PDB file of C-alpha atoms in Angstrom:
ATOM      1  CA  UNK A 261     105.979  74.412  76.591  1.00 53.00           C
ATOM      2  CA  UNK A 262     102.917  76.178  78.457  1.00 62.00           C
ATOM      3  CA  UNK A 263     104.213  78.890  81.036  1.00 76.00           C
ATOM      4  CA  UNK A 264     102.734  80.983  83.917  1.00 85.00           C
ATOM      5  CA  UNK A 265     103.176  84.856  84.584  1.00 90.00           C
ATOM      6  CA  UNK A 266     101.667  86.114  87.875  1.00 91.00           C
ATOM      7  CA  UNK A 267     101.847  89.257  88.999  1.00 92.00           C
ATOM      8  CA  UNK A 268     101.659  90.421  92.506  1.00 92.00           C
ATOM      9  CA  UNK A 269     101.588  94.223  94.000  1.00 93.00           C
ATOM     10  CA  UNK A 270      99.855  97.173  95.246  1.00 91.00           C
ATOM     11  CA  UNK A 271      97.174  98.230  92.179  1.00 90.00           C
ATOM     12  CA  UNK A 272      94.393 101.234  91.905  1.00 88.00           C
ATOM     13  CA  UNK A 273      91.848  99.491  90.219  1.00 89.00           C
ATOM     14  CA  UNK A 274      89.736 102.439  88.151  1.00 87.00           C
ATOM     15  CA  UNK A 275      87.084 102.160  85.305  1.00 87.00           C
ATOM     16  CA  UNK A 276      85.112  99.224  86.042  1.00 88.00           C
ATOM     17  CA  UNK A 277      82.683  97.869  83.636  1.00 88.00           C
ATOM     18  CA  UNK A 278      80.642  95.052  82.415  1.00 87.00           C
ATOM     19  CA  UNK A 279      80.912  94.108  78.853  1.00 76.00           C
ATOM     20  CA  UNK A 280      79.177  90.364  79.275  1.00 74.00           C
ATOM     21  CA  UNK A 281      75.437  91.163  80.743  1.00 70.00           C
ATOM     22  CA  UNK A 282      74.555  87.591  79.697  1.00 72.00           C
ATOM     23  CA  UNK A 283      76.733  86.760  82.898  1.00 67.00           C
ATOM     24  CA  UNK A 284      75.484  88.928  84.950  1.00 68.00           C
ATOM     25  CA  UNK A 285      76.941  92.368  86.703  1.00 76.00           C
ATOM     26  CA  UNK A 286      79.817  90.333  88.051  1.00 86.00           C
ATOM     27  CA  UNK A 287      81.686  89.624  85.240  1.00 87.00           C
ATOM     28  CA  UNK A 288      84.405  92.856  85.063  1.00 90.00           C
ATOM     29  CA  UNK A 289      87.161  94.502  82.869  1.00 91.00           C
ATOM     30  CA  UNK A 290      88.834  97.291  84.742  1.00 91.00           C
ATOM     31  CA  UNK A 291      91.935  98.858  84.542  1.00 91.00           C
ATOM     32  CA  UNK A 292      95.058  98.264  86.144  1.00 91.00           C
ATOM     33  CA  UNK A 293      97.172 100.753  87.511  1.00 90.00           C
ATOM     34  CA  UNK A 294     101.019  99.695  88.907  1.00 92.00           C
ATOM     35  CA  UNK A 295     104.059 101.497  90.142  1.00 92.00           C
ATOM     36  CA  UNK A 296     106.656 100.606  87.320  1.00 93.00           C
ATOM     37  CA  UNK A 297     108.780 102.699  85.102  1.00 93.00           C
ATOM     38  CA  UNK A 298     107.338 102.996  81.749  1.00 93.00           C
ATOM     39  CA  UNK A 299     108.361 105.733  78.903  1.00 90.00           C
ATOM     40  CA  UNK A 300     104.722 105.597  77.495  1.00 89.00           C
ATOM     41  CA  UNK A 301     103.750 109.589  77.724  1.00 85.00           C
ATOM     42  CA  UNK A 302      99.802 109.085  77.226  1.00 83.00           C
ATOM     43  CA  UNK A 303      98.590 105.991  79.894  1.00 85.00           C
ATOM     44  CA  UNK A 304     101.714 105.193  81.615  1.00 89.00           C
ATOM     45  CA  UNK A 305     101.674 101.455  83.269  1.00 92.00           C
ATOM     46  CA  UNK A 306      98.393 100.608  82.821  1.00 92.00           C
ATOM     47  CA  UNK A 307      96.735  96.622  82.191  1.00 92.00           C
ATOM     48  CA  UNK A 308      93.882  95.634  81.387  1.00 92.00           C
ATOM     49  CA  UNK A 309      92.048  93.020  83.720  1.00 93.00           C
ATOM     50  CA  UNK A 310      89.276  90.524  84.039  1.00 91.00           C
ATOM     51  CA  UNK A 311      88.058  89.782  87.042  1.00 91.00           C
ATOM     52  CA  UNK A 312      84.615  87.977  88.248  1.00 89.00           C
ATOM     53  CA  UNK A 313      83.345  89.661  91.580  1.00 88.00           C
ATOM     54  CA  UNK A 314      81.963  87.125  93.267  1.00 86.00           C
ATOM     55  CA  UNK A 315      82.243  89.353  96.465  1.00 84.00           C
ATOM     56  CA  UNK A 316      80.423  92.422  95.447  1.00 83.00           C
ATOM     57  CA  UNK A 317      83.320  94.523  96.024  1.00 82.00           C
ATOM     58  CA  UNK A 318      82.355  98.709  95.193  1.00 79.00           C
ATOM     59  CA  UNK A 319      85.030  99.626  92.763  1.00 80.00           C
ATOM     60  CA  UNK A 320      83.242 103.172  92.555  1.00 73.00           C
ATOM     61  CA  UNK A 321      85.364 104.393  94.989  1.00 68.00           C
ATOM     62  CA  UNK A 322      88.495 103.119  93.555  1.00 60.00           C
ATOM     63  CA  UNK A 323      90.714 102.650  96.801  1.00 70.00           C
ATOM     64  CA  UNK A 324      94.212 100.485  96.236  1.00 78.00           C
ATOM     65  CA  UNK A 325      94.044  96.215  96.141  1.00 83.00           C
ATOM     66  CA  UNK A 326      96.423  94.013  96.421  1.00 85.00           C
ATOM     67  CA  UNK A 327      96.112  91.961  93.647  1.00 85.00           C
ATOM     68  CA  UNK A 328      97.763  89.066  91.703  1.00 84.00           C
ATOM     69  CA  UNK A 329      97.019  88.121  88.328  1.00 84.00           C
ATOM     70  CA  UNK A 330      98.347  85.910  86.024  1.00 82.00           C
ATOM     71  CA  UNK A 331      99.239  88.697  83.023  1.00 83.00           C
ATOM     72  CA  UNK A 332     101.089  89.058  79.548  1.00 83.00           C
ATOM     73  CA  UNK A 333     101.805  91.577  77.432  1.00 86.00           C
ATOM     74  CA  UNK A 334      98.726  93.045  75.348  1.00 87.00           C
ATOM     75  CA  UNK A 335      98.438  90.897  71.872  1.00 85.00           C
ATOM     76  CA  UNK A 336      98.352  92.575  68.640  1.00 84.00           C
ATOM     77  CA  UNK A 337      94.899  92.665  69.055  1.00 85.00           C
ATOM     78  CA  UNK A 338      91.873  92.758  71.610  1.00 86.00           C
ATOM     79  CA  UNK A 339      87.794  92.460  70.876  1.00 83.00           C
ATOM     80  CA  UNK A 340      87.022  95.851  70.388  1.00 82.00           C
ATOM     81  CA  UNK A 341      84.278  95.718  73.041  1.00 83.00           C
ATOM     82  CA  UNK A 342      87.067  95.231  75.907  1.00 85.00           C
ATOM     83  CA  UNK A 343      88.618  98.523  74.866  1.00 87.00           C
ATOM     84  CA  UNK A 344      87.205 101.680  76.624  1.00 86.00           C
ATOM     85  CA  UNK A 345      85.794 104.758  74.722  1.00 84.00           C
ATOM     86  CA  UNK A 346      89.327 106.912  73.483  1.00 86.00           C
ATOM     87  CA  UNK A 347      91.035 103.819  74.261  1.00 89.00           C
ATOM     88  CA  UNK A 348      94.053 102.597  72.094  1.00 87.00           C
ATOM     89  CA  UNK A 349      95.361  99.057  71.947  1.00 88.00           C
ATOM     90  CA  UNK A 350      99.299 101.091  73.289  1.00 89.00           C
ATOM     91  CA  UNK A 351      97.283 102.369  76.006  1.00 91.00           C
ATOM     92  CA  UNK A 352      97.410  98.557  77.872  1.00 92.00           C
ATOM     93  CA  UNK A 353     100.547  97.406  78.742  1.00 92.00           C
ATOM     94  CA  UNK A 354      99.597  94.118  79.809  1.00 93.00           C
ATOM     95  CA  UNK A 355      96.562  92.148  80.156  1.00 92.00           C
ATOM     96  CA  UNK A 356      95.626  89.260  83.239  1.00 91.00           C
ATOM     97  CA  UNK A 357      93.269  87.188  84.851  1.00 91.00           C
ATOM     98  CA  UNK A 358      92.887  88.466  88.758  1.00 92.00           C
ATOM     99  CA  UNK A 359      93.546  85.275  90.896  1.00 88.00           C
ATOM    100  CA  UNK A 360      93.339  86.820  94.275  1.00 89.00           C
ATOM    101  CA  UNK A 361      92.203  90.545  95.369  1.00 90.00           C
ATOM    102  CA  UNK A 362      91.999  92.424  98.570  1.00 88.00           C
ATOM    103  CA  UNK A 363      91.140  95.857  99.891  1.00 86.00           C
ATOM    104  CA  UNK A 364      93.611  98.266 101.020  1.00 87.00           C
ATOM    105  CA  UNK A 365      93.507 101.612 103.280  1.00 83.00           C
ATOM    106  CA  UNK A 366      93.384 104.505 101.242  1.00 78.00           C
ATOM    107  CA  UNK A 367      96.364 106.670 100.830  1.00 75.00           C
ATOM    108  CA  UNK A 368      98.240 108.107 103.029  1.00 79.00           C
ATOM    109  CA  UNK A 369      97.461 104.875 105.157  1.00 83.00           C
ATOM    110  CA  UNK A 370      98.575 102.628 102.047  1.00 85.00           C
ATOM    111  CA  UNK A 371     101.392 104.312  99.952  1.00 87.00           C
ATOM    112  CA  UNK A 372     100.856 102.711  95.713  1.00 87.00           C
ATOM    113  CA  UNK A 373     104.380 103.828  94.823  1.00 89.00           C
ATOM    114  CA  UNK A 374     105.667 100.411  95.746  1.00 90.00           C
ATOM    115  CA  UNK A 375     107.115  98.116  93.233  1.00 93.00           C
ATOM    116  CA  UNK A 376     105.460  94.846  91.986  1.00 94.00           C
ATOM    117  CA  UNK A 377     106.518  91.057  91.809  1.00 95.00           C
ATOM    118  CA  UNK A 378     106.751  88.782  89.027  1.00 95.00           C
ATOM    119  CA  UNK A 379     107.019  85.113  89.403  1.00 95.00           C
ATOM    120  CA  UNK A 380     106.898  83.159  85.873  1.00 94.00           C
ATOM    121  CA  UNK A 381     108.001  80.140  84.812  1.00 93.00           C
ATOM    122  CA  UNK A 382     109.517  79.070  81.001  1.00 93.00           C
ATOM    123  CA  UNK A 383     111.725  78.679  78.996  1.00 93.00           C
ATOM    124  CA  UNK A 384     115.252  80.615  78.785  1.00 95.00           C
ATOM    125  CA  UNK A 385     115.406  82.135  74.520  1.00 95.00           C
ATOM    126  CA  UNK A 386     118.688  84.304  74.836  1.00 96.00           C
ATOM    127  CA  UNK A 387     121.235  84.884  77.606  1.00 96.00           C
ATOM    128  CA  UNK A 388     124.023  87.434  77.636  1.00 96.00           C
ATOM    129  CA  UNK A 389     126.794  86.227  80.521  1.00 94.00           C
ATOM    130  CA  UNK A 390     128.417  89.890  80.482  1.00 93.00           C
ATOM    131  CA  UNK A 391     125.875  91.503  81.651  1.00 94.00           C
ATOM    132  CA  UNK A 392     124.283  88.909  83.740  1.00 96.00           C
ATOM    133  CA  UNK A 393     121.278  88.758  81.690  1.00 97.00           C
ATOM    134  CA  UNK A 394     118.645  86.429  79.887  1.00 97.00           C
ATOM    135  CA  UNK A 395     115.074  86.180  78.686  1.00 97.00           C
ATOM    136  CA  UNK A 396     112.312  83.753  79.953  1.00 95.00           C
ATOM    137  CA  UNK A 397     109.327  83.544  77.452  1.00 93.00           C
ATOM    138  CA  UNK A 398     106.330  81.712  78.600  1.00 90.00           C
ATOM    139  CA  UNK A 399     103.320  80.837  76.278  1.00 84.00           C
ATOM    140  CA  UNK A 400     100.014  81.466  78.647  1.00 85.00           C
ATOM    141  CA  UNK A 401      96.174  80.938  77.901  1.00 84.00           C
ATOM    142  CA  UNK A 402      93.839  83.840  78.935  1.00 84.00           C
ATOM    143  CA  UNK A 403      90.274  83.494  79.498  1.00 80.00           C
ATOM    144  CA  UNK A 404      89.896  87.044  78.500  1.00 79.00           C
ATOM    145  CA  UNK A 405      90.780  86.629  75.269  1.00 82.00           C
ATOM    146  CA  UNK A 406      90.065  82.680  74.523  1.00 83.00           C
ATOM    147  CA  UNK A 407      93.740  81.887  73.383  1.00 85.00           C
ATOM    148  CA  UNK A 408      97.227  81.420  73.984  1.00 86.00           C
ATOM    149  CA  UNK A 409      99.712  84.288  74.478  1.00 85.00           C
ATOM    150  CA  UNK A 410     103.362  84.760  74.746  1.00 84.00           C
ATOM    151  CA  UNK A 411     105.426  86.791  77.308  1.00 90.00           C
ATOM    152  CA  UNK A 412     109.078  87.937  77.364  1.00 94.00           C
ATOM    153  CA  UNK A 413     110.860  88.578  80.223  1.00 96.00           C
ATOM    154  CA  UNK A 414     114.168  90.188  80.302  1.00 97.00           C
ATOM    155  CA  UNK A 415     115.960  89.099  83.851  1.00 97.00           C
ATOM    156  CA  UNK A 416     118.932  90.399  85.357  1.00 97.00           C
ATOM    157  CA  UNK A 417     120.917  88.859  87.946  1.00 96.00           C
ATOM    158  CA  UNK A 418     122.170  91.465  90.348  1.00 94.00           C
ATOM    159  CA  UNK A 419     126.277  91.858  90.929  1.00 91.00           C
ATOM    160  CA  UNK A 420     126.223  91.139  94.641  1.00 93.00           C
ATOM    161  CA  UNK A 421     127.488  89.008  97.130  1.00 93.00           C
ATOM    162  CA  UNK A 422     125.111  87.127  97.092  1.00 93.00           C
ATOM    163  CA  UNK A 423     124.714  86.029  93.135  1.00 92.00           C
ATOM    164  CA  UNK A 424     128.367  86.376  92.113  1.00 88.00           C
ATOM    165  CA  UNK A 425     128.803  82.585  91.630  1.00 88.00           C
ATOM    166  CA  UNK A 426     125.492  82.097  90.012  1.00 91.00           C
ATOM    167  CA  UNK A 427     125.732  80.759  86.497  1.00 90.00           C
ATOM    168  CA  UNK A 428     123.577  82.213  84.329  1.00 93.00           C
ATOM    169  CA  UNK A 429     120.607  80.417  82.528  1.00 94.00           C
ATOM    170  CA  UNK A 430     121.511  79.066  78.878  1.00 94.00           C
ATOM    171  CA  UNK A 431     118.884  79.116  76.258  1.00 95.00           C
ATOM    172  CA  UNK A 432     116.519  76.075  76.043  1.00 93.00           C
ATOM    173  CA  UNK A 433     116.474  76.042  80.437  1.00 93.00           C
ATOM    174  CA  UNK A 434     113.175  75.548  81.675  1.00 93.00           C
ATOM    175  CA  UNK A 435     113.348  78.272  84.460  1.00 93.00           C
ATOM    176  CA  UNK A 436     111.348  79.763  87.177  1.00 94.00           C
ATOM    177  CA  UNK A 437     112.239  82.494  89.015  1.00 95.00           C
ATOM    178  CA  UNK A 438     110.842  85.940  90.688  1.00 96.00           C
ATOM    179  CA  UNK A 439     111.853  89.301  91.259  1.00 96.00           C
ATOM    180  CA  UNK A 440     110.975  92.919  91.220  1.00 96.00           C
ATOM    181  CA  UNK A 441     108.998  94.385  88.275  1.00 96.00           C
ATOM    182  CA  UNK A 442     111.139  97.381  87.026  1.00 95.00           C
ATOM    183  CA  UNK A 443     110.282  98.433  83.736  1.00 95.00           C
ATOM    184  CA  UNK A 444     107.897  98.110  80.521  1.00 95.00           C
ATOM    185  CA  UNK A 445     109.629  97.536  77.376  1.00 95.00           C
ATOM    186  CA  UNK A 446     108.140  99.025  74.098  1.00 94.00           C
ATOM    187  CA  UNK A 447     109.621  99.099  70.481  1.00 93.00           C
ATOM    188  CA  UNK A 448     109.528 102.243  68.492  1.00 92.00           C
ATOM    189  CA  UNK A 449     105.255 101.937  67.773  1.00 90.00           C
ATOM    190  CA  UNK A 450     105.121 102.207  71.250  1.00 91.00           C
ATOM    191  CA  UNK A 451     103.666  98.626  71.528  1.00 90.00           C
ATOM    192  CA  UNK A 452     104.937  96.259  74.751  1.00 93.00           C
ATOM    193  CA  UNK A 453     107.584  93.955  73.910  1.00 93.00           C
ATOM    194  CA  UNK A 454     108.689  92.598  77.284  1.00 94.00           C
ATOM    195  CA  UNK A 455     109.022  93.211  80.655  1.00 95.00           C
ATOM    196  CA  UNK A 456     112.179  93.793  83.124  1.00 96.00           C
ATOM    197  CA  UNK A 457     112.592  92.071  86.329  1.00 97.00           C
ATOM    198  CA  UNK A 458     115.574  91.589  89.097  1.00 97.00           C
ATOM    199  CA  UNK A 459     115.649  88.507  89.859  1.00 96.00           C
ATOM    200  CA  UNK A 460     115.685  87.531  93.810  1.00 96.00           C
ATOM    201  CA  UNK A 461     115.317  83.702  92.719  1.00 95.00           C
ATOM    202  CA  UNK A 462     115.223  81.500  90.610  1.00 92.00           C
ATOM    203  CA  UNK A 463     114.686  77.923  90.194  1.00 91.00           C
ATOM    204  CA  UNK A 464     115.967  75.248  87.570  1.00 84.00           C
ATOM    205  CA  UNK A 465     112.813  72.026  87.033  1.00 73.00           C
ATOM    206  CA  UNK A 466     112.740  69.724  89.895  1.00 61.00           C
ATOM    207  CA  UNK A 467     113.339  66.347  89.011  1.00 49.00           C
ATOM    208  CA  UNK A 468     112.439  63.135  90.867  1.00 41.00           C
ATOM    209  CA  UNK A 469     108.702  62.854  92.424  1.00 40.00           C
ATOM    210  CA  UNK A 470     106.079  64.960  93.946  1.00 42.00           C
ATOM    211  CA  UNK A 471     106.028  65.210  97.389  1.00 44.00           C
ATOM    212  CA  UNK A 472     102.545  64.292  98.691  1.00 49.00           C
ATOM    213  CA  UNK A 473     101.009  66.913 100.772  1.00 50.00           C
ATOM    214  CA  UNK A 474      97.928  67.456 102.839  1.00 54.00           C
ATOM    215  CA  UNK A 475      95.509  70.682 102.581  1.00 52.00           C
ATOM    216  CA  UNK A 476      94.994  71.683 106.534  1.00 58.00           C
ATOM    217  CA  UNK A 477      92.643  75.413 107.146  1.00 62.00           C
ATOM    218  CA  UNK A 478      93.975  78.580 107.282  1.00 65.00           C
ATOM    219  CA  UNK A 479      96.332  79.325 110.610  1.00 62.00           C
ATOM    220  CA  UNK A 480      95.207  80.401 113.877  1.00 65.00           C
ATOM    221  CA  UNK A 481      97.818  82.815 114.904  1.00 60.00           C
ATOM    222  CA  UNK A 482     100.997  82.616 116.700  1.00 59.00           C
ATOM    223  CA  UNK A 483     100.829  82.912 120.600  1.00 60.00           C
ATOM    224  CA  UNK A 484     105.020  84.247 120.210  1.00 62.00           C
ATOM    225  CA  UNK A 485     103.939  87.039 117.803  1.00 64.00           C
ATOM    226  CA  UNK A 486     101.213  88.017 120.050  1.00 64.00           C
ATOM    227  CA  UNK A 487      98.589  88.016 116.827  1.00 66.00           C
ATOM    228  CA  UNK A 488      95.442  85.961 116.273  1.00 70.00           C
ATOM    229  CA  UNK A 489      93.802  84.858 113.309  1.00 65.00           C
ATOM    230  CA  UNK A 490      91.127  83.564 115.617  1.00 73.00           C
ATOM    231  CA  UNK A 491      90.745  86.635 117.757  1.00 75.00           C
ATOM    232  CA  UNK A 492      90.466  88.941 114.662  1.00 69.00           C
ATOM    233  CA  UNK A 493      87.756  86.947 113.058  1.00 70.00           C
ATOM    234  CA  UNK A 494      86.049  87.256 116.637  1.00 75.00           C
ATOM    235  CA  UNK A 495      86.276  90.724 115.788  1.00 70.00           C
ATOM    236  CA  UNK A 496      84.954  91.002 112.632  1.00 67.00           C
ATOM    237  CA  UNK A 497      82.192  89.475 113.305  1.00 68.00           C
ATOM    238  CA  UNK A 498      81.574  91.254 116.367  1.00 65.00           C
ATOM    239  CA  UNK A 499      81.761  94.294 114.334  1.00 62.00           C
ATOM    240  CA  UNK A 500      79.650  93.048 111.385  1.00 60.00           C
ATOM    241  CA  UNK A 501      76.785  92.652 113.727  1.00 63.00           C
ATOM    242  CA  UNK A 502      76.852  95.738 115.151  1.00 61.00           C
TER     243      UNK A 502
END
């Protein structure tokens, strides 16, 4: 069964390049940087990313992005072009396809030390009901690398309130669930095994059918919030031509 990791957080994008001229000065690697905990001395937390920038955004000035990316723990092996000069293949902890980036204030308007998301979807491989634990591994094709690739992730299920009557996933479950990114696993070569997550949900397949749904534009705003969708695009482009 396919899967689907995505990735979602507060990133400092660094090292831009373009490997592909054939595809123009678009087509980009860069590197990664989140706010996890990772025991890797040399390039802590770092991914490697592809990412087509379609809007001409400057990464020369490397600010922070929101970002999410559909990502999976760095293969055995990469093309060697991908890798930068005094690179390693330990030094990436993950690589992804960016889905969705925007610009963020520079620090101290924008603080990075804030944890990322993970929402994935697959199939449950072990699960340990002392410790409220299991493993999801999902089988995802990259782009960046032309093939499929597998990801682990070990989930816990917090001992609160709110989960204490939750049974945990048995092995063989198609799953989906989300929760905060909190570590990088890595075996004894220092290579990425899996990744740790708390869950804050999780979802067991759906069954009956699909419920038909329309695509409408994006919102206007809410008049009880006081904000405007509308208003700040009024302003934008106010701005724009001035």
């Amino acid at each position: 069964m396919s899967g689907l990791t995505t990735l979602a957080g507060i990133v400092v994008l660094t090292g831009a390049r373009n490997i592909n001229t054939t595809k123009g000065n678009r087509d980009l690697y860069l590197n990664a940087n989140i706010y996890v905990d990772d025991n890797y001395k040399d390039n802590p937390s770092t991914g490697l990313v592809h990412f087509f920038n379609h809007a001409d955004i400057p990464f020369n000035i490397e600010p922070l992005y929101v970002m999410a990316a559909m990502h999976v723990k760095t293969p055995p092996s990469l093309p060697p072009q991908v890798l930068p000069e005094k690179f390693t293949l330990c030094d990436y902890a993950f690589i992804g396809e960016v889905n969705h980036l925007a610009l963020l204030p520079a620090f101290p308007e924008t603080d990075p030390c804030q944890r990322s998301y993970i929402t994935a979807s697959g199939i449950v491989s072990t699960a340990d009901t002392n410790n409220r634990q299991f493993t999801i591994k999902c089988d995802q094709y990259l782009s960046l690398i032309k093939r499929v690739v597998p990801c682990t992730l070990s989930c816990t299920i917090p001992s609160t309130p709110r989960w204490e009557k939750t049974h945990i996933p048995q092995p063989n479950t198609p799953l989906t669930v989300s929760g905060t990114f909190d570590r990088i696993n890595r075996n004894n070569d220092q290579v990425t095994t899996s990744f740790s997550i708390t869950i804050d949900s999780l979802a067991f397949s759906p069954r009956g059918s699909i419920i038909q749904t329309t695509t409408t534009g994006p919102s206007s705003g809410s008049t009880k919030t006081g904000f405007s969708y509308a208003e700040m695009k009024k302003k934008r482009k106010h701005t724009d031509k001035e």
